[in-house]
mmCIF file of C-alpha atoms and ligand atoms in Angstrom:
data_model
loop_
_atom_site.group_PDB
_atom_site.id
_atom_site.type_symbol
_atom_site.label_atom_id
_atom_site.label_comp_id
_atom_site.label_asym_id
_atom_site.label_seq_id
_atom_site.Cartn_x
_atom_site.Cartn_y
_atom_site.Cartn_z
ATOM 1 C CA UNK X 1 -8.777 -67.201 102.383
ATOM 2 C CA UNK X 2 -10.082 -68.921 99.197
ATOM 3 C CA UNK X 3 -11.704 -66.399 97.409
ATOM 4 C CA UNK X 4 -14.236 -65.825 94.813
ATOM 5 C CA UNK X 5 -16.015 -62.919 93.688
ATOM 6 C CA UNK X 6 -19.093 -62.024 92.596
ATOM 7 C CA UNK X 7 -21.531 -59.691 90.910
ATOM 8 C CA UNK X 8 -24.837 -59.226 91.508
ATOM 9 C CA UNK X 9 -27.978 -57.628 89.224
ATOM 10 C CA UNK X 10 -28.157 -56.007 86.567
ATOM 11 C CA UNK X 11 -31.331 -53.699 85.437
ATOM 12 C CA UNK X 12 -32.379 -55.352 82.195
ATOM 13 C CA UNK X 13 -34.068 -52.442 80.901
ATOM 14 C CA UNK X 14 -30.241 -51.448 79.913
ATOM 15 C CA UNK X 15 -29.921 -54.225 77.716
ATOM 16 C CA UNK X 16 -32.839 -54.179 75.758
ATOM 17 C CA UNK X 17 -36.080 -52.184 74.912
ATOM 18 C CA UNK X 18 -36.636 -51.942 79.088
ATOM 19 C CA UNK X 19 -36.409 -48.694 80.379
ATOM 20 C CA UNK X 20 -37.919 -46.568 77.628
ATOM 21 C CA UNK X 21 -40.239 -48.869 76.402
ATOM 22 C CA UNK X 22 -41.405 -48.886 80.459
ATOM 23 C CA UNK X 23 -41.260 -45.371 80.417
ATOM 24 C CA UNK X 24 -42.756 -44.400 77.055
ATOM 25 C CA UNK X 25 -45.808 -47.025 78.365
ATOM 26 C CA UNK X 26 -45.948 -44.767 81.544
ATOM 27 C CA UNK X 27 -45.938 -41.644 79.728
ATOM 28 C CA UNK X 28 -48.535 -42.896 76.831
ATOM 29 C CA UNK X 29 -51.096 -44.286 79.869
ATOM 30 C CA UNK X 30 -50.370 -40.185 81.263
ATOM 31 C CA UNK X 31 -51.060 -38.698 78.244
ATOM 32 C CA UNK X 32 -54.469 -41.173 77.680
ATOM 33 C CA UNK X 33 -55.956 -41.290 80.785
ATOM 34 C CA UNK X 34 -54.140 -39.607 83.497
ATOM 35 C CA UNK X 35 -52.980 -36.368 81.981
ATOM 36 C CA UNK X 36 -54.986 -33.247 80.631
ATOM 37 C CA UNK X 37 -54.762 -33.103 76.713
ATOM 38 C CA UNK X 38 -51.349 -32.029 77.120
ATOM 39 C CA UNK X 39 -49.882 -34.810 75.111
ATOM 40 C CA UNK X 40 -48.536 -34.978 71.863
ATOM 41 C CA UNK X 41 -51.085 -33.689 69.090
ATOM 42 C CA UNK X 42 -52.171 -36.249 66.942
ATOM 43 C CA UNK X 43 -49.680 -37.452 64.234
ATOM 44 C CA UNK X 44 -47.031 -35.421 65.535
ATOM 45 C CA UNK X 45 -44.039 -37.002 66.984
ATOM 46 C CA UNK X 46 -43.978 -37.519 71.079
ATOM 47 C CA UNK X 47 -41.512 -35.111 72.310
ATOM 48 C CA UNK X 48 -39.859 -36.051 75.349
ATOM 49 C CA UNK X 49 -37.032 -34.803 77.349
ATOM 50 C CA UNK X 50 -34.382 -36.939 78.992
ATOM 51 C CA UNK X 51 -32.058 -35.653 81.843
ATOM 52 C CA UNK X 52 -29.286 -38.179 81.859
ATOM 53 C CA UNK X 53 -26.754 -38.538 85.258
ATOM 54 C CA UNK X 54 -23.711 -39.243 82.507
ATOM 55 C CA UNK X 55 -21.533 -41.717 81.428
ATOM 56 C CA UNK X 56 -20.004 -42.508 84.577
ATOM 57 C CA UNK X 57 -20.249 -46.406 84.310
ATOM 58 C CA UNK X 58 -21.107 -49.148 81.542
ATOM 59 C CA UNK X 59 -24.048 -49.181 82.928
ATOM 60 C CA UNK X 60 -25.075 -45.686 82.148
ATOM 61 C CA UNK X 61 -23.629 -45.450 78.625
ATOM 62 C CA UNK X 62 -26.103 -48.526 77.737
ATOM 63 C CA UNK X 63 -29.070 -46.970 79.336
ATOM 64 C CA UNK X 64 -28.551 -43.815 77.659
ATOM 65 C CA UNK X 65 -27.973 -46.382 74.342
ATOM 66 C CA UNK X 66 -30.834 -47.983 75.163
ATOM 67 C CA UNK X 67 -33.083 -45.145 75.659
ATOM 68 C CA UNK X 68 -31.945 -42.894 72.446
ATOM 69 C CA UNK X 69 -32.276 -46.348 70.059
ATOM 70 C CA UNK X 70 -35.716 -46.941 71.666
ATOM 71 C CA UNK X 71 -36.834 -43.824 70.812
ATOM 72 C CA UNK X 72 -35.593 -43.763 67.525
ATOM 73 C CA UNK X 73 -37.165 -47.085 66.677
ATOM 74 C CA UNK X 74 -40.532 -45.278 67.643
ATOM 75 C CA UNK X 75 -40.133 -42.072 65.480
ATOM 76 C CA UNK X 76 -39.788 -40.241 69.731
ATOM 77 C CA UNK X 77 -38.072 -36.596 69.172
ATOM 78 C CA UNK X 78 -35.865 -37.223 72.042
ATOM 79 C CA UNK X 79 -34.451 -34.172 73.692
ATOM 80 C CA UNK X 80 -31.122 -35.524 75.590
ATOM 81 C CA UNK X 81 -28.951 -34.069 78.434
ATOM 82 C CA UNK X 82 -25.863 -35.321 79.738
ATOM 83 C CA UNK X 83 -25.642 -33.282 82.821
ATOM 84 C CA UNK X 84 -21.572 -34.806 83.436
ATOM 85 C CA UNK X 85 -22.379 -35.760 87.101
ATOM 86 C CA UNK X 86 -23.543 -32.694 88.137
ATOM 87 C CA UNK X 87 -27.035 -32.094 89.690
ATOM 88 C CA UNK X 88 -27.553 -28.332 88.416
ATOM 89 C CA UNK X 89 -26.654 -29.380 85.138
ATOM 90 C CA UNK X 90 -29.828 -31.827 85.228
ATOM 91 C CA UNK X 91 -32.006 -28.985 86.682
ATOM 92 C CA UNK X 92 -31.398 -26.692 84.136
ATOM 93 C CA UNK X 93 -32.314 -29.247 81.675
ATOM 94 C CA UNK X 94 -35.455 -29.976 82.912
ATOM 95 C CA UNK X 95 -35.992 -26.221 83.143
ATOM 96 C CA UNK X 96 -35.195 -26.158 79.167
ATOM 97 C CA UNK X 97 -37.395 -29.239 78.347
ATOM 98 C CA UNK X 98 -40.289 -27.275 80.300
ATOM 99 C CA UNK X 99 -39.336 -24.009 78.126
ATOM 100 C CA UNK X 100 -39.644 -26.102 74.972
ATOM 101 C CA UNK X 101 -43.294 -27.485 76.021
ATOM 102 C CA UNK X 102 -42.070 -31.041 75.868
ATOM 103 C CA UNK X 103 -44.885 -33.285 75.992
ATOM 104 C CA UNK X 104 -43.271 -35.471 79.016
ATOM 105 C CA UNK X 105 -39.869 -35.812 80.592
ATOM 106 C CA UNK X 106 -37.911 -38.155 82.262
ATOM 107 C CA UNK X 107 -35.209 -37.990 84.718
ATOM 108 C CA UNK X 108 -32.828 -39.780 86.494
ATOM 109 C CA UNK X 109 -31.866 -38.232 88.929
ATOM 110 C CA UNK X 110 -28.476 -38.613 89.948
ATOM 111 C CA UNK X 111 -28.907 -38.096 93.364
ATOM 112 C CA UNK X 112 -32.195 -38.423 96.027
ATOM 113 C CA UNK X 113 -32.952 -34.547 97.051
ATOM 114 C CA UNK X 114 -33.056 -31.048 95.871
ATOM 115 C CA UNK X 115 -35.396 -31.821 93.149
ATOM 116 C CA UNK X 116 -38.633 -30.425 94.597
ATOM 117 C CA UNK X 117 -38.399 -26.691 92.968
ATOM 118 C CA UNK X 118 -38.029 -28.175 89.272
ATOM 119 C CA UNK X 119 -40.448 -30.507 89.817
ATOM 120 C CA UNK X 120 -42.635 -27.929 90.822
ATOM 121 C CA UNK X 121 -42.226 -26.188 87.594
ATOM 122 C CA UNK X 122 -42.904 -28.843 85.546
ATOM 123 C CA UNK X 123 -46.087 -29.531 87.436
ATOM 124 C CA UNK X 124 -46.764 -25.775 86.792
ATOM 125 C CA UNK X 125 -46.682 -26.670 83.189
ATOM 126 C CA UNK X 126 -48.246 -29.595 83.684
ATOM 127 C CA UNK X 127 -45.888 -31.651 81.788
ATOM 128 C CA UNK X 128 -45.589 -35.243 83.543
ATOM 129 C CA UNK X 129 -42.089 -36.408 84.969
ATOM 130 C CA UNK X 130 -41.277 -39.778 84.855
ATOM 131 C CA UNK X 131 -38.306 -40.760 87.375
ATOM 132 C CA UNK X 132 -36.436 -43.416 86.041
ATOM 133 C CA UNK X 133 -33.825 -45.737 87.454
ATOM 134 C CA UNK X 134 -32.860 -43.916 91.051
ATOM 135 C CA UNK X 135 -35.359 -42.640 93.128
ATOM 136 C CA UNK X 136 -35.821 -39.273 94.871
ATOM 137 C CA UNK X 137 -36.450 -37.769 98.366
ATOM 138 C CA UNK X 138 -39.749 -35.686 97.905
ATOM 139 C CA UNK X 139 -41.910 -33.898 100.280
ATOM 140 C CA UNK X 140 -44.701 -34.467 97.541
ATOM 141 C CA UNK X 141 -45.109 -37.426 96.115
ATOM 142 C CA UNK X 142 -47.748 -35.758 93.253
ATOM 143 C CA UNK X 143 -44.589 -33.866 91.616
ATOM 144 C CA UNK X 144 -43.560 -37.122 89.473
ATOM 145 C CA UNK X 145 -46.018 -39.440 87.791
ATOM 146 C CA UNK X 146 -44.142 -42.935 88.170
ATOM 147 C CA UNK X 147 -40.698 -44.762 89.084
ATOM 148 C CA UNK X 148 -39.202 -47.294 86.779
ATOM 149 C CA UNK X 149 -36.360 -48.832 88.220
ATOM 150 C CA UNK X 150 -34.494 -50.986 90.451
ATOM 151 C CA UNK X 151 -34.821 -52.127 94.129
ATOM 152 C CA UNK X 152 -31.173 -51.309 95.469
ATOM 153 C CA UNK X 153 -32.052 -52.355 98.640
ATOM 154 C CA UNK X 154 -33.126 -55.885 98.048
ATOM 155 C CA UNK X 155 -29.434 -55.856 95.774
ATOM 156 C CA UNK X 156 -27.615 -54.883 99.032
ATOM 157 C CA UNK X 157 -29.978 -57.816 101.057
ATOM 158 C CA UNK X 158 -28.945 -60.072 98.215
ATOM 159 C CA UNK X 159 -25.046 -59.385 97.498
ATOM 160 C CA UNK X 160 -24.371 -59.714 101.949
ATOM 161 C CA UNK X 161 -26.253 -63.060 101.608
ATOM 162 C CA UNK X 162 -24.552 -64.685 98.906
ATOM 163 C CA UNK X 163 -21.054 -63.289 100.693
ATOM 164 C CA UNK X 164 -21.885 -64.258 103.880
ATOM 165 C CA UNK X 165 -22.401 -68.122 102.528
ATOM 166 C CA UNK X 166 -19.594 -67.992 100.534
ATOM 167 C CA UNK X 167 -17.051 -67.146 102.776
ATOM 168 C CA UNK X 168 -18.536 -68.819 105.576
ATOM 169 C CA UNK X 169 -19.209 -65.807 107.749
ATOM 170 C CA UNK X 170 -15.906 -64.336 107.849
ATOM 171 C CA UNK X 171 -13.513 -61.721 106.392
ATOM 172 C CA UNK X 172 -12.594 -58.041 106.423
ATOM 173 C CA UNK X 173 -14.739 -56.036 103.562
ATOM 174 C CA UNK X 174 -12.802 -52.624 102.293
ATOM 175 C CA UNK X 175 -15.962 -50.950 100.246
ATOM 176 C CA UNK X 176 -16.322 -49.100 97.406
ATOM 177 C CA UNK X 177 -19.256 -46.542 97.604
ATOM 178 C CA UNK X 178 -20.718 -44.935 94.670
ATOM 179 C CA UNK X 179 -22.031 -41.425 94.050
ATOM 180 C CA UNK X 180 -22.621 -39.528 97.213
ATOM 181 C CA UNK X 181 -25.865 -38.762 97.551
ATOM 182 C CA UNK X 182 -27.318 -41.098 94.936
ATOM 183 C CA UNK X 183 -29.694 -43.893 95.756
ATOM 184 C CA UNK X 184 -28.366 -46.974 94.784
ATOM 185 C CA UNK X 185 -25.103 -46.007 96.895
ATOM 186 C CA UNK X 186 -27.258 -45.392 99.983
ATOM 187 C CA UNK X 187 -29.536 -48.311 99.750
ATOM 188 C CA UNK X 188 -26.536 -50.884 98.670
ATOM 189 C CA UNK X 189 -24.364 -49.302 101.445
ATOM 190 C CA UNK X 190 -27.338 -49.285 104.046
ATOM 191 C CA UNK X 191 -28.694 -52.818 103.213
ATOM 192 C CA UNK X 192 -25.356 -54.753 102.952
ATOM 193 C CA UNK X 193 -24.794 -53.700 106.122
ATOM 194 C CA UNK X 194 -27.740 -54.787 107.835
ATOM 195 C CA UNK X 195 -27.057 -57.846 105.591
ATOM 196 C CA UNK X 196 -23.585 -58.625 107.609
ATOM 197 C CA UNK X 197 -24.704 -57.639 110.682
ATOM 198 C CA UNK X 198 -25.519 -61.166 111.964
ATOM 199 C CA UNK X 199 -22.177 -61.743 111.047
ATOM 200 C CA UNK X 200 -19.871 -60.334 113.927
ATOM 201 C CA UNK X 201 -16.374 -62.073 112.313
ATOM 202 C CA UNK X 202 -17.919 -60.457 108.777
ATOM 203 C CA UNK X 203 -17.168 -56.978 108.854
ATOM 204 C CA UNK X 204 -16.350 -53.338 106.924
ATOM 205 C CA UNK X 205 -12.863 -52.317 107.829
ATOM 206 C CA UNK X 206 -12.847 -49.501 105.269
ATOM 207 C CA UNK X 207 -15.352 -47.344 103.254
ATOM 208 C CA UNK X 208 -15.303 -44.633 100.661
ATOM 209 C CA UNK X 209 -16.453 -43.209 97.331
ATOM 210 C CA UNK X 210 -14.987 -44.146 94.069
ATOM 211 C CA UNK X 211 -18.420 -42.216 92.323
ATOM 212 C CA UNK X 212 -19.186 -45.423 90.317
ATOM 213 C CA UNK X 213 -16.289 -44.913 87.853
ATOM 214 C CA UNK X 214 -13.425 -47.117 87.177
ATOM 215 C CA UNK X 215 -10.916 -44.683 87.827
ATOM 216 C CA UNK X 216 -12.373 -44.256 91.228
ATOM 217 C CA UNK X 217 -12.362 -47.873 92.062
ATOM 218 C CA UNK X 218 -8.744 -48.033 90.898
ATOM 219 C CA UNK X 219 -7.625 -44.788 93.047
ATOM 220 C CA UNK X 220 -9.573 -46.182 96.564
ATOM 221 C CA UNK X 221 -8.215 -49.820 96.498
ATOM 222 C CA UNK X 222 -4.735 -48.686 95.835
ATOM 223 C CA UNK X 223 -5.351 -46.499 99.236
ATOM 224 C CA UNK X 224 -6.770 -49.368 100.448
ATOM 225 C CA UNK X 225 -3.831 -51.665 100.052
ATOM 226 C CA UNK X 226 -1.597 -49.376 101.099
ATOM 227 C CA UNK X 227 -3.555 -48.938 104.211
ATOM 228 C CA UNK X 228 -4.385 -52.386 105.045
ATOM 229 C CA UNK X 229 -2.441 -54.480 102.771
ATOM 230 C CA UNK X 230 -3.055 -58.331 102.657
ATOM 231 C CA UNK X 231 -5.315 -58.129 105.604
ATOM 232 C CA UNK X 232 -8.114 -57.514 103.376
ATOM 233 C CA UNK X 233 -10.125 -60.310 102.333
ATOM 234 C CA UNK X 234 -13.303 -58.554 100.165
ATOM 235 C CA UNK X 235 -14.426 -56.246 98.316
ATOM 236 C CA UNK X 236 -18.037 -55.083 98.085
ATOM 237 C CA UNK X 237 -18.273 -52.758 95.361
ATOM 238 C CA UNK X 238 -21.645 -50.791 94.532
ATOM 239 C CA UNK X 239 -21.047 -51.249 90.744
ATOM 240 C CA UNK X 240 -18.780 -53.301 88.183
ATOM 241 C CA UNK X 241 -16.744 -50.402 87.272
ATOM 242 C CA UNK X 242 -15.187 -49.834 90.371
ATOM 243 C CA UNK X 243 -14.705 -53.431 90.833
ATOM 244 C CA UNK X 244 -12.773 -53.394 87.613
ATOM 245 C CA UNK X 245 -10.905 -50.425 88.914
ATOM 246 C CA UNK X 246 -10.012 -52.450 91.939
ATOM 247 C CA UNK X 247 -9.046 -55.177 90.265
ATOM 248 C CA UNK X 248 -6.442 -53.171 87.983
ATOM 249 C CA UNK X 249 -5.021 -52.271 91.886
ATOM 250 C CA UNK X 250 -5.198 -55.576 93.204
ATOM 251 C CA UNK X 251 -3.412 -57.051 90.482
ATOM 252 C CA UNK X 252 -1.062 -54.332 90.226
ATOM 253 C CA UNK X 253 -0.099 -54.701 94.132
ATOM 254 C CA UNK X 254 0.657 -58.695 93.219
ATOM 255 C CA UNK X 255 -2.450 -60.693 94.246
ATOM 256 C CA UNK X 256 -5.051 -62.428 92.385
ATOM 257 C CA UNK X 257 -8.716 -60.985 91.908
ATOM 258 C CA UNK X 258 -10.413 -63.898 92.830
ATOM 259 C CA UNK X 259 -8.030 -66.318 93.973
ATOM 260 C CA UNK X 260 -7.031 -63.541 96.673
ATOM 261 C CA UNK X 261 -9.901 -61.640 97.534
ATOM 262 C CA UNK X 262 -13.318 -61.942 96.921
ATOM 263 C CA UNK X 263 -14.790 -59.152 94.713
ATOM 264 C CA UNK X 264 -18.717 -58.509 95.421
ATOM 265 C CA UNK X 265 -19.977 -55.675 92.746
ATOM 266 C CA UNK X 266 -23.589 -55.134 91.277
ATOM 267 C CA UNK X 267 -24.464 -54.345 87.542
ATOM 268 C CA UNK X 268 -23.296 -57.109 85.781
ATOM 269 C CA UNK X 269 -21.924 -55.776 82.633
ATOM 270 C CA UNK X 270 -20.565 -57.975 79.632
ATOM 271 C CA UNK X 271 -16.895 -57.328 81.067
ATOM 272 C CA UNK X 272 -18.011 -58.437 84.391
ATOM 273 C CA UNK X 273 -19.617 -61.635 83.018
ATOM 274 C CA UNK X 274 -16.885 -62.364 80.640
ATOM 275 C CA UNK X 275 -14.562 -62.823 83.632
ATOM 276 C CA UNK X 276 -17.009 -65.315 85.175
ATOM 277 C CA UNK X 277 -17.602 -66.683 81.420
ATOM 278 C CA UNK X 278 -13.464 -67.389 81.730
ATOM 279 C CA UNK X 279 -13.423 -68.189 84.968
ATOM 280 C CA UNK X 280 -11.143 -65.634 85.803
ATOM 281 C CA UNK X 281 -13.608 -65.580 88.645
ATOM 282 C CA UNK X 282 -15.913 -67.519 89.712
ATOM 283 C CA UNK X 283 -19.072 -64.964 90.785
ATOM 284 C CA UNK X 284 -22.614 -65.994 90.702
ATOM 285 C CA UNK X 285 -24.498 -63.039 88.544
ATOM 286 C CA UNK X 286 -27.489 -61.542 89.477
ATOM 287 C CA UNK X 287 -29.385 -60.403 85.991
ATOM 288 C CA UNK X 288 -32.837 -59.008 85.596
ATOM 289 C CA UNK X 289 -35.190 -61.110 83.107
ATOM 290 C CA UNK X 290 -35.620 -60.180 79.884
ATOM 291 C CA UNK X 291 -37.847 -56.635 80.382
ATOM 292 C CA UNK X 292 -39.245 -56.693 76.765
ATOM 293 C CA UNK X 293 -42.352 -58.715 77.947
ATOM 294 C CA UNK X 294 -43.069 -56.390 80.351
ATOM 295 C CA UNK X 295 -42.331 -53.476 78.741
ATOM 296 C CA UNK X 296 -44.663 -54.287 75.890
ATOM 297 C CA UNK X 297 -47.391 -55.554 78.996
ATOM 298 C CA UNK X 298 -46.762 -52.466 80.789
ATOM 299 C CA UNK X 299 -47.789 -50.362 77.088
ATOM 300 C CA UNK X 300 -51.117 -52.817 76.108
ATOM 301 C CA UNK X 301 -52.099 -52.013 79.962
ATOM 302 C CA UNK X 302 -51.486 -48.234 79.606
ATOM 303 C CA UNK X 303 -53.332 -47.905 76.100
ATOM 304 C CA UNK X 304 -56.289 -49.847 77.672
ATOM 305 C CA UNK X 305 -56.660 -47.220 80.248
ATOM 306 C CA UNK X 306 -55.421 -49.001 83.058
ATOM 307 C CA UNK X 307 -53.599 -47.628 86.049
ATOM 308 C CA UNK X 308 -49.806 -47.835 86.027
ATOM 309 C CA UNK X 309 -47.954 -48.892 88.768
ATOM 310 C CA UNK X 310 -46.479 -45.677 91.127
ATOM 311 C CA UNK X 311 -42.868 -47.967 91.285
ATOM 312 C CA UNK X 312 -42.360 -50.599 88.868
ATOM 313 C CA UNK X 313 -39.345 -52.304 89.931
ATOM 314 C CA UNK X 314 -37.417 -55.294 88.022
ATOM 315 C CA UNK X 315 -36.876 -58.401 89.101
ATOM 316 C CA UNK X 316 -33.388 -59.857 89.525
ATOM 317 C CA UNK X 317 -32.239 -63.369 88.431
ATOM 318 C CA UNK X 318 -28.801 -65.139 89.718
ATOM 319 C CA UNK X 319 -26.162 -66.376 86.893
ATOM 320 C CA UNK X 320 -23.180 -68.307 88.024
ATOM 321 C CA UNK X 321 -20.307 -69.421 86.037
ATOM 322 C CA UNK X 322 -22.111 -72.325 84.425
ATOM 323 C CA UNK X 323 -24.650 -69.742 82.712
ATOM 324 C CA UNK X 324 -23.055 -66.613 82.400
ATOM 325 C CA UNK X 325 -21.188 -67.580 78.854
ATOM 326 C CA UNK X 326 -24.340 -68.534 78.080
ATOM 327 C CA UNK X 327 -25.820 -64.968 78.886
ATOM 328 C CA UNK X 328 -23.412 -63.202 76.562
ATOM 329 C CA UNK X 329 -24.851 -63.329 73.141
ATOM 330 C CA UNK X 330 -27.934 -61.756 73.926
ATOM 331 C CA UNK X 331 -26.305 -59.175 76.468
ATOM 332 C CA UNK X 332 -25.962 -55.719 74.617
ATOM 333 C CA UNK X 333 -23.909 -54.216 77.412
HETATM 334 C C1 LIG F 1 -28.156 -48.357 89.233
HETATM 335 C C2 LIG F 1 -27.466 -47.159 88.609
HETATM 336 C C3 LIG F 1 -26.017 -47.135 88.987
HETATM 337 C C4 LIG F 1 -25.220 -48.336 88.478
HETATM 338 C C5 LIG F 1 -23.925 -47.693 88.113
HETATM 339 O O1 LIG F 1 -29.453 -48.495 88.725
HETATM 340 O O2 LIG F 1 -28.067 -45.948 89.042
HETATM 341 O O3 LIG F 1 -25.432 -45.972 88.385
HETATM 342 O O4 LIG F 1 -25.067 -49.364 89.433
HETATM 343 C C6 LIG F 1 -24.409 -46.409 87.473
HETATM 344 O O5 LIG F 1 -23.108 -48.444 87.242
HETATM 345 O O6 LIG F 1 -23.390 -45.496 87.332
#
């Protein structure tokens, strides 16, 4: 089967200002109309806390970039966690940020449940938490002041399209899942799939987690191959770094990324678009706009008092191959 592959969105707010500047808005509307006087005293630095998943992807490592430059550039003491993938790692750091009287803190949470009891604290405190990038499972909605972050479903909707039309239909998918438990691998699992399922000849032979990292990609598609060698025609892969991973095993086993199977991934990342830039492969790329504007919106509409959105979620642009060298220079991950 001819075979291209493809990559689809990427969450602008890790390339540039985005994400903090979206957050800091959120948190600066809290602290002037929403919150009680809790926020920073005047002429004193905002002190936020930030409970990072890790730096299990590209992704990640420019986010966490993204958000510590951002926050130096505004004079933010920014209290930083690396919680290494594990849940209970980010807990207790939100239970530290609450000890230190942090004026806000944001968290992404690196997977959807379990976060109730903290948040609960926090509220105690009544220090605001910002959710950024994956969403959570709450049974009250009033224990986090805002989301800022992608729509992984509409990613899923979007990367089974653009497959479906590109290989007519047809094929046998082996996926690559991310972190169990985490959003974006539920909602790209659980809307790709609805995506296909007009498609009866279009269909998921194989399925497992390579936690978003490149290693993991590398480790599953190498069972993959062994297990279902050149009868597979795609892969979907919830982020870039797996797909990488895969591709390492693909080419390892003697076929051609690309040329032999199609390779569907989200994120985006320079290395990803580089390989379209080359042609290497030829995969349309789904990017975000430019977040500055809105950021800096999002922070005139906060300071004026107005309400903040409860989700603000970015919007997602396609690349292809004519573009993407074109989207390199101002790409900062
Ligand atoms: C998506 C983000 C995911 C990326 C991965 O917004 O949560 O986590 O797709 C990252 O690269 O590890």
């Amino acid at each position: 089967m001819a075979l291209i592959s493809t990559s689809v969105r990427v969450p602008a707010w890790a390339r540039h200002l985005g994400s903090f500047g979206a957050v800091l808005g959120a948190l600066v509307f809290l602290s002037a109309a929403v919150l009680p006087a809790t926020g920073a005293p005047a002429g004193k630095p905002l002190r936020i806390g930030f409970a990072q998943t890790g730096a299990e992807s590209a992704w990640r490592t420019a986010n966490t970039e993204s958000m510590k430059s951002e926050a130096a550039r505004r004079g933010i003491d920014l209290k930083f966690s690396d919680a290494q993938g594990k849940q209970e790692n980010q807990i207790r750091a939100v239970r530290s940020f609450i000890a230190q009287r942090v004026d806000a803190i944001v968290l992404a949470p690196l997977v959807e449940t379990g976060w109730d009891p903290v948040l609960r604290e926090a509220k105690r405190a009544r220090i605001p938490v910002v959710i950024t990038d994956r969403t959570i499972q709450t049974s009250d909605e009033s224990l986090y002041a805002c989301f800022i972050g992608s729509d992984f479903l509409e990613e899923g909707r979007m990367a089974a399209r653009w497959l479906a039309k590109e290989v007519g239909g047809k094929g046998r998918i082996v996926e690559l899942q991310g972190t169990p438990g985490a959003a974006p691998a539920n909602d790209r699992r659980k809307a790709f799939a609805e995506g296909i399922a007009g498609f009866p000849e279009l269909k998921i032979i194989d399925s497992q987690s390579g936690d978003f990292r490149r290693s993991g990609g590398k480790e599953v598609m190498e069972a993959f191959l062994k297990k279902h060698g050149r009868t597979i025609d795609i892969v979907y892969a919830h982020n870039d770094d797996m797909a990488l991973g895969a591709i390492q095993a693909i080419e390892a086993a003697g076929l051609r990324p690309g040329t032999d199977i199609v390779i569907v991934a989200i994120d985006a990342i320079r290395e990803a678009i580089e390989a379209v830039a080359t042609g290497k492969m030829n995969r349309p790329l789904e990017l975000s706009p430019l977040f500055r504007p809105k950021v800096y919106d999002t922070i005139d509409r906060l300071l004026a008092g107005e309400k903040v959105e409860r989700k603000a979620y970015n919007q997602d642009e396609l690349f292809d191959r004519t573009n993407a060298a074109a989207a390199l220079p101002s790409r900062r991950y």
